Short mmCIF file of C-alpha atoms in Angstrom, two decimals:
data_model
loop_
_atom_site.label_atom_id
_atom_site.label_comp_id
_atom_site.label_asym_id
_atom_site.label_seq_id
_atom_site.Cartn_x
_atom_site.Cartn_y
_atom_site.Cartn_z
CA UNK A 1 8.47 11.07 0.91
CA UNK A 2 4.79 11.96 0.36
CA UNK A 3 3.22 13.45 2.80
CA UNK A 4 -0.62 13.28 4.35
CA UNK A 5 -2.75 16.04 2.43
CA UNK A 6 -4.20 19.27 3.88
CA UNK A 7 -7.43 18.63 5.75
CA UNK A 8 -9.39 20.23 3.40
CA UNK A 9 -8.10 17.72 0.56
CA UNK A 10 -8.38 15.22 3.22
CA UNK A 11 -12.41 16.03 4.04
CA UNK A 12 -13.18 16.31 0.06
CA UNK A 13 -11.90 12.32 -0.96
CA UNK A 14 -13.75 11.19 2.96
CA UNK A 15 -16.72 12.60 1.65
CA UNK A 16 -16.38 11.30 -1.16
CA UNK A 17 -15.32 7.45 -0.33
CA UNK A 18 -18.19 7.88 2.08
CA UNK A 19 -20.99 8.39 -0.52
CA UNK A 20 -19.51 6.32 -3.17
CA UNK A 21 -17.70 3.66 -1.61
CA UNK A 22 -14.38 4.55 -3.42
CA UNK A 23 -12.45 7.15 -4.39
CA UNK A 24 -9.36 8.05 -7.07
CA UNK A 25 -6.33 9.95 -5.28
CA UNK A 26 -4.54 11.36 -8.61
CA UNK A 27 -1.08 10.71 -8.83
CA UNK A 28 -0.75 10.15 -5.21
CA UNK A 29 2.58 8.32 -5.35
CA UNK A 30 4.95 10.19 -7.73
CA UNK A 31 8.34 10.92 -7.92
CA UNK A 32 11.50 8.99 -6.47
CA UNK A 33 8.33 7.92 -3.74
CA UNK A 34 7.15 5.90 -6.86
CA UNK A 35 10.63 4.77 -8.31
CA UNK A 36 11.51 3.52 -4.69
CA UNK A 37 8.17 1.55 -5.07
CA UNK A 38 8.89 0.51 -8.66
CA UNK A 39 12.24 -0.86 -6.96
CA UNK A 40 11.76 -3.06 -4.60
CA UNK A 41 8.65 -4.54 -6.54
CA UNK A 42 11.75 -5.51 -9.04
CA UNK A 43 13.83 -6.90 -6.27
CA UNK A 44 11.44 -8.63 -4.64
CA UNK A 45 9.70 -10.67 -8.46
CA UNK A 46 13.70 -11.45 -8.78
CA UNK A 47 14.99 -12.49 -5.55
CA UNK A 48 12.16 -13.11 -3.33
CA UNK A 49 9.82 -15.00 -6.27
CA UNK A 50 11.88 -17.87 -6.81
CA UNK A 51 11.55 -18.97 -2.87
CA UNK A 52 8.43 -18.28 -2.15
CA UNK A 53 5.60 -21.28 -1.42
CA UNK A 54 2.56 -21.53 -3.90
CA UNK A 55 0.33 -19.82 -1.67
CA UNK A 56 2.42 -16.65 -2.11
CA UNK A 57 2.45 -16.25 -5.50
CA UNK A 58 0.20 -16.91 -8.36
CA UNK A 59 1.17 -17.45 -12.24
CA UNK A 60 -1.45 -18.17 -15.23
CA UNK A 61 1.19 -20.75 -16.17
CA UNK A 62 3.53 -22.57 -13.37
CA UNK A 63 6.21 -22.75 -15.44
CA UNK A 64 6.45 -19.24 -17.48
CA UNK A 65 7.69 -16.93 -14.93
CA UNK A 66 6.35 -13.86 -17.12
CA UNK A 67 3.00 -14.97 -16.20
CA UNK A 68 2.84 -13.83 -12.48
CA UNK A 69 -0.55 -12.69 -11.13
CA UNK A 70 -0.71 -12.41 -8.00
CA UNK A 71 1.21 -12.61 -4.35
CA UNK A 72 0.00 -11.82 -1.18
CA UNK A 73 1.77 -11.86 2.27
CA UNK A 74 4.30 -9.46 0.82
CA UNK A 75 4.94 -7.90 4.33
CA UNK A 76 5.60 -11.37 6.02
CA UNK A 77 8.17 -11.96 3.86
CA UNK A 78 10.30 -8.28 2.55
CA UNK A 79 10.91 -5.65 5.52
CA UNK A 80 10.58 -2.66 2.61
CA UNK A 81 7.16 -3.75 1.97
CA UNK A 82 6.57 -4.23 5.90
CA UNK A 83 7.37 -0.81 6.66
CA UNK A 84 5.55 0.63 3.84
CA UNK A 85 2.52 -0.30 4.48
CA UNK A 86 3.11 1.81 8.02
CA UNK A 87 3.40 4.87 6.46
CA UNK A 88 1.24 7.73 7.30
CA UNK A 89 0.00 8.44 3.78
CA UNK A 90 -2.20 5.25 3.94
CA UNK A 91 -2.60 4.56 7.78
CA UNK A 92 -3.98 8.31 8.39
CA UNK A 93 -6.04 8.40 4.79
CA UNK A 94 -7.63 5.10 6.01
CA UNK A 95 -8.51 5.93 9.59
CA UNK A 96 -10.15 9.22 7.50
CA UNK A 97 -11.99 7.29 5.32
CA UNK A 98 -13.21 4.46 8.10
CA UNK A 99 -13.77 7.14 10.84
CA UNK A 100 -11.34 5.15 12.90
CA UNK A 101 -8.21 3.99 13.99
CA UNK A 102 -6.71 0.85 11.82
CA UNK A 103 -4.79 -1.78 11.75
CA UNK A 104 -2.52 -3.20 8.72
CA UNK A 105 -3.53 -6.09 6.75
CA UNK A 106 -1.80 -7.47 3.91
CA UNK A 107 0.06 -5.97 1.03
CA UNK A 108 -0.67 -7.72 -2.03
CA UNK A 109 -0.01 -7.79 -5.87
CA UNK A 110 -2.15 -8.00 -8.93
CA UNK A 111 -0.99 -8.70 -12.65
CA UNK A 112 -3.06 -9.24 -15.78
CA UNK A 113 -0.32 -10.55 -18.28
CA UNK A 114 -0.85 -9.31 -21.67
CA UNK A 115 -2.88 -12.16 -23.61
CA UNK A 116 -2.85 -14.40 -20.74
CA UNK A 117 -5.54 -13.31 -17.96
CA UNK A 118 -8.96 -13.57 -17.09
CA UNK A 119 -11.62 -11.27 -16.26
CA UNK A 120 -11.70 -10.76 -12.27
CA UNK A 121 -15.71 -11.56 -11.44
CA UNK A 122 -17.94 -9.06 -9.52
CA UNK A 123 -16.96 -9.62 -5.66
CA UNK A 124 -16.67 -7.54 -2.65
CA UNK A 125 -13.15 -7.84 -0.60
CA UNK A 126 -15.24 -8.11 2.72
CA UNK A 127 -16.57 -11.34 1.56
CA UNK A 128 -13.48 -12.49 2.29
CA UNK A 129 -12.30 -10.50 4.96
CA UNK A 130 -15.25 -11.71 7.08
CA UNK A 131 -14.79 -8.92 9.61
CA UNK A 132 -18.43 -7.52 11.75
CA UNK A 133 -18.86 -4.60 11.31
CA UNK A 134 -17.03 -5.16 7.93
CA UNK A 135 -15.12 -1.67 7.33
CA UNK A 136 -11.70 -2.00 5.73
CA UNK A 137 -10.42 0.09 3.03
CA UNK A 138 -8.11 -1.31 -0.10
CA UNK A 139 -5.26 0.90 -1.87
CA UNK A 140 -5.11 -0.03 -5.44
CA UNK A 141 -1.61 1.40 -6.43
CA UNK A 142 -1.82 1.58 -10.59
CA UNK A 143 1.85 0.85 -11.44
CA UNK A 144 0.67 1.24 -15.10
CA UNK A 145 -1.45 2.82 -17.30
CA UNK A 146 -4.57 1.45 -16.33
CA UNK A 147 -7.78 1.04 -19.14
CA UNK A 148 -10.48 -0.67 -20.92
CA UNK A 149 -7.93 -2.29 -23.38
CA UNK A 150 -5.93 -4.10 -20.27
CA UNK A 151 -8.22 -4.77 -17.76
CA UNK A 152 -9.52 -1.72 -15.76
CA UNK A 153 -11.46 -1.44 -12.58
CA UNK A 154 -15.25 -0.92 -12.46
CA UNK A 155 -16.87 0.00 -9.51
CA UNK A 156 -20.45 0.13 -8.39
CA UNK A 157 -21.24 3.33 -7.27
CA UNK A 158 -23.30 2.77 -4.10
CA UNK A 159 -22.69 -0.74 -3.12
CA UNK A 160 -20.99 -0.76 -0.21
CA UNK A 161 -24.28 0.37 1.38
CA UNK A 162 -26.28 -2.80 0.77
CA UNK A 163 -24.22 -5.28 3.18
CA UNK A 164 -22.79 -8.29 1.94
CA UNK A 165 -24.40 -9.93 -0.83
CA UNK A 166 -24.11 -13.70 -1.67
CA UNK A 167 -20.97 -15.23 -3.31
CA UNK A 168 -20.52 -18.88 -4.87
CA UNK A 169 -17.20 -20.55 -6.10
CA UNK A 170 -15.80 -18.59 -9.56
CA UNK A 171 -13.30 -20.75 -10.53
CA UNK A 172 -10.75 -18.15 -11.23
CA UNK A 173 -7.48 -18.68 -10.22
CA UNK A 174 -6.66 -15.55 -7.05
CA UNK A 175 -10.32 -14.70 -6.79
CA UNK A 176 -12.11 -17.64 -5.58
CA UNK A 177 -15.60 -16.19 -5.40
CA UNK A 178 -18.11 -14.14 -7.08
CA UNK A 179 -21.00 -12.02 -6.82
CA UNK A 180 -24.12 -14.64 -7.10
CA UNK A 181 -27.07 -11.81 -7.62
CA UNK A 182 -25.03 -9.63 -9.59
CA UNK A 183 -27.27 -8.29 -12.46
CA UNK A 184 -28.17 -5.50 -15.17
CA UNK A 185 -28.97 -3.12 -11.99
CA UNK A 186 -25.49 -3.54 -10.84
CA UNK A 187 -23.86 -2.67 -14.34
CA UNK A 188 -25.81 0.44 -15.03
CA UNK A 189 -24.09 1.95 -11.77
CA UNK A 190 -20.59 0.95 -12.97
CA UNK A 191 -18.02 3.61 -13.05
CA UNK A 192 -14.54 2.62 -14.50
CA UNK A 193 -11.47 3.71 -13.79
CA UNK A 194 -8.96 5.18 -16.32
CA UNK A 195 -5.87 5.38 -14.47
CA UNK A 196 -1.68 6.50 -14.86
CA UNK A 197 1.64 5.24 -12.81
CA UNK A 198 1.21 6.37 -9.40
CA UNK A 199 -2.52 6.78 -9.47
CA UNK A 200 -3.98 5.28 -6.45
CA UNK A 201 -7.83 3.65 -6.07
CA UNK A 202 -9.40 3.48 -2.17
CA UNK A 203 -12.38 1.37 -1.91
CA UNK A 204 -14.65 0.29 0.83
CA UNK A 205 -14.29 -3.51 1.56
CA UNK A 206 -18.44 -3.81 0.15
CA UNK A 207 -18.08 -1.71 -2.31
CA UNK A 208 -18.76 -4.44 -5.33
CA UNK A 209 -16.00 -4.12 -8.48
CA UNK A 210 -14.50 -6.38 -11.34
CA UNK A 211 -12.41 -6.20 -14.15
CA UNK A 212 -12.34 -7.37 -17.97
CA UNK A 213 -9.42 -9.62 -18.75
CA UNK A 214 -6.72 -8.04 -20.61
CA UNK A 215 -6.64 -7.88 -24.40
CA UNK A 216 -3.68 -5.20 -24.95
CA UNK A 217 0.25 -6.36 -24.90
CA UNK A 218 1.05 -4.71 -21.64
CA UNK A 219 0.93 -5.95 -18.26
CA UNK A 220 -1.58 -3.77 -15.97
CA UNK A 221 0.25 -3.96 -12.46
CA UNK A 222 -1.25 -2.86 -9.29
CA UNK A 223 -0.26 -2.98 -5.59
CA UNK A 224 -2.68 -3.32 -3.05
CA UNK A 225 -2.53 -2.27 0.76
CA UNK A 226 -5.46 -3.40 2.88
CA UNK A 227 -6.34 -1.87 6.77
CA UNK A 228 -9.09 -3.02 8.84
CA UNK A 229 -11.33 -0.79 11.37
#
């Protein structure tokens, strides 16, 4: 089990999240930590899936089972997934990163199917987390090799500092709105992220990102853990 790095790690990726509004932990899950992730992830697609209402879990195609997406509400319905999103290498990285204590949201997951996908639009999670003040923090867990072929993130340095901007409807299936000002300003401060297996991505809940659809043959998998102020 991974531990919480040294304080001085600890200060260096605060400082960090705090100027830029996100931050990459390398290779923060590794080892049987990740395998035991990699696991249950399995278990739950093949026995969990199957039952689960259409709010839970989102394919590209209803009826290819290859083509999942996207489920939420993972911890409502698994206790592995409950109890791992308690686990002090995320609750005590969050409250670091926040400058306060937390509480656990969701744990969700995101696919881009080889072939199948679309691009995710510009959008800022605390659109939709409607929270005041809106601080939260999102772990993006890469479960894949993550790059420009299959649909990596892009972040905009900075953005998380202007507030929430204005959304409007997207029409993409799992991410139901989009940035509505976003603009050539926005893309010059975009910083992608070239990611392996057990990489992990923290960014602030205003901190604007997207990603291209993927064009490779491999999924790009992610888990996502979520804490509110």
């Amino acid at each position: 089990m991974l531990t919480v790095p040294d304080q001085a790690q600890l200060a260096t990726w605060t400082t960090q999240f705090n100027s830029d509004g996100y931050v990459c932990l390398p290779q923060y899950r590794r080892g049987s930590d990740f395998e035991e992730l990699l696991e249950n992830l399995d278990r739950y697609i093949q026995d969990v899936v199957p039952n689960l209402p259409a709010t839970h879990a989102f394919f590209e195609d209803p009826d290819d089972p290859a083509t999942l997406k996207q489920m939420q509400y993972m911890q409502d319905k698994d206790p592995f997934f409950n109890e791992y999103r308690e686990r002090d290498c995320f609750v005590k990285l969050a409250e670091s990163f926040l400058g306060d204590e937390v509480v656990s949201q969701g744990v969700e997951y995101f696919n881009k199917p080889p072939g199948r996908s679309k691009p995710t639009p510009p959008h800022q999670d605390g659109y939709y987390f409607c929270l005041e003040p809106n601080m939260a923090v999102t772990f993006w867990i890469a479960l894949d090799v993550v790059n420009e072929e299959n649909g990596c993130l892009r972040y905009v340095s900075g953005s998380h500092k202007d507030g929430v901007r204005p959304h409007g409807a997207s029409q993409v299936l799992g991410f139901s709105q989009r940035l509505q000002d976003w603009g050539p300003a926005d893309e010059q401060l975009e910083v992608l992220q070239l990611l392996h297996p057990g990489d992990v991505l923290a960014h602030h809940s205003l901190t604007v990102h997207r990603a291209d659809a993927n064009n490779s043959q491999r999924n790009r998998r992610a888990l996502g853990l979520v804490y509110f102020a």
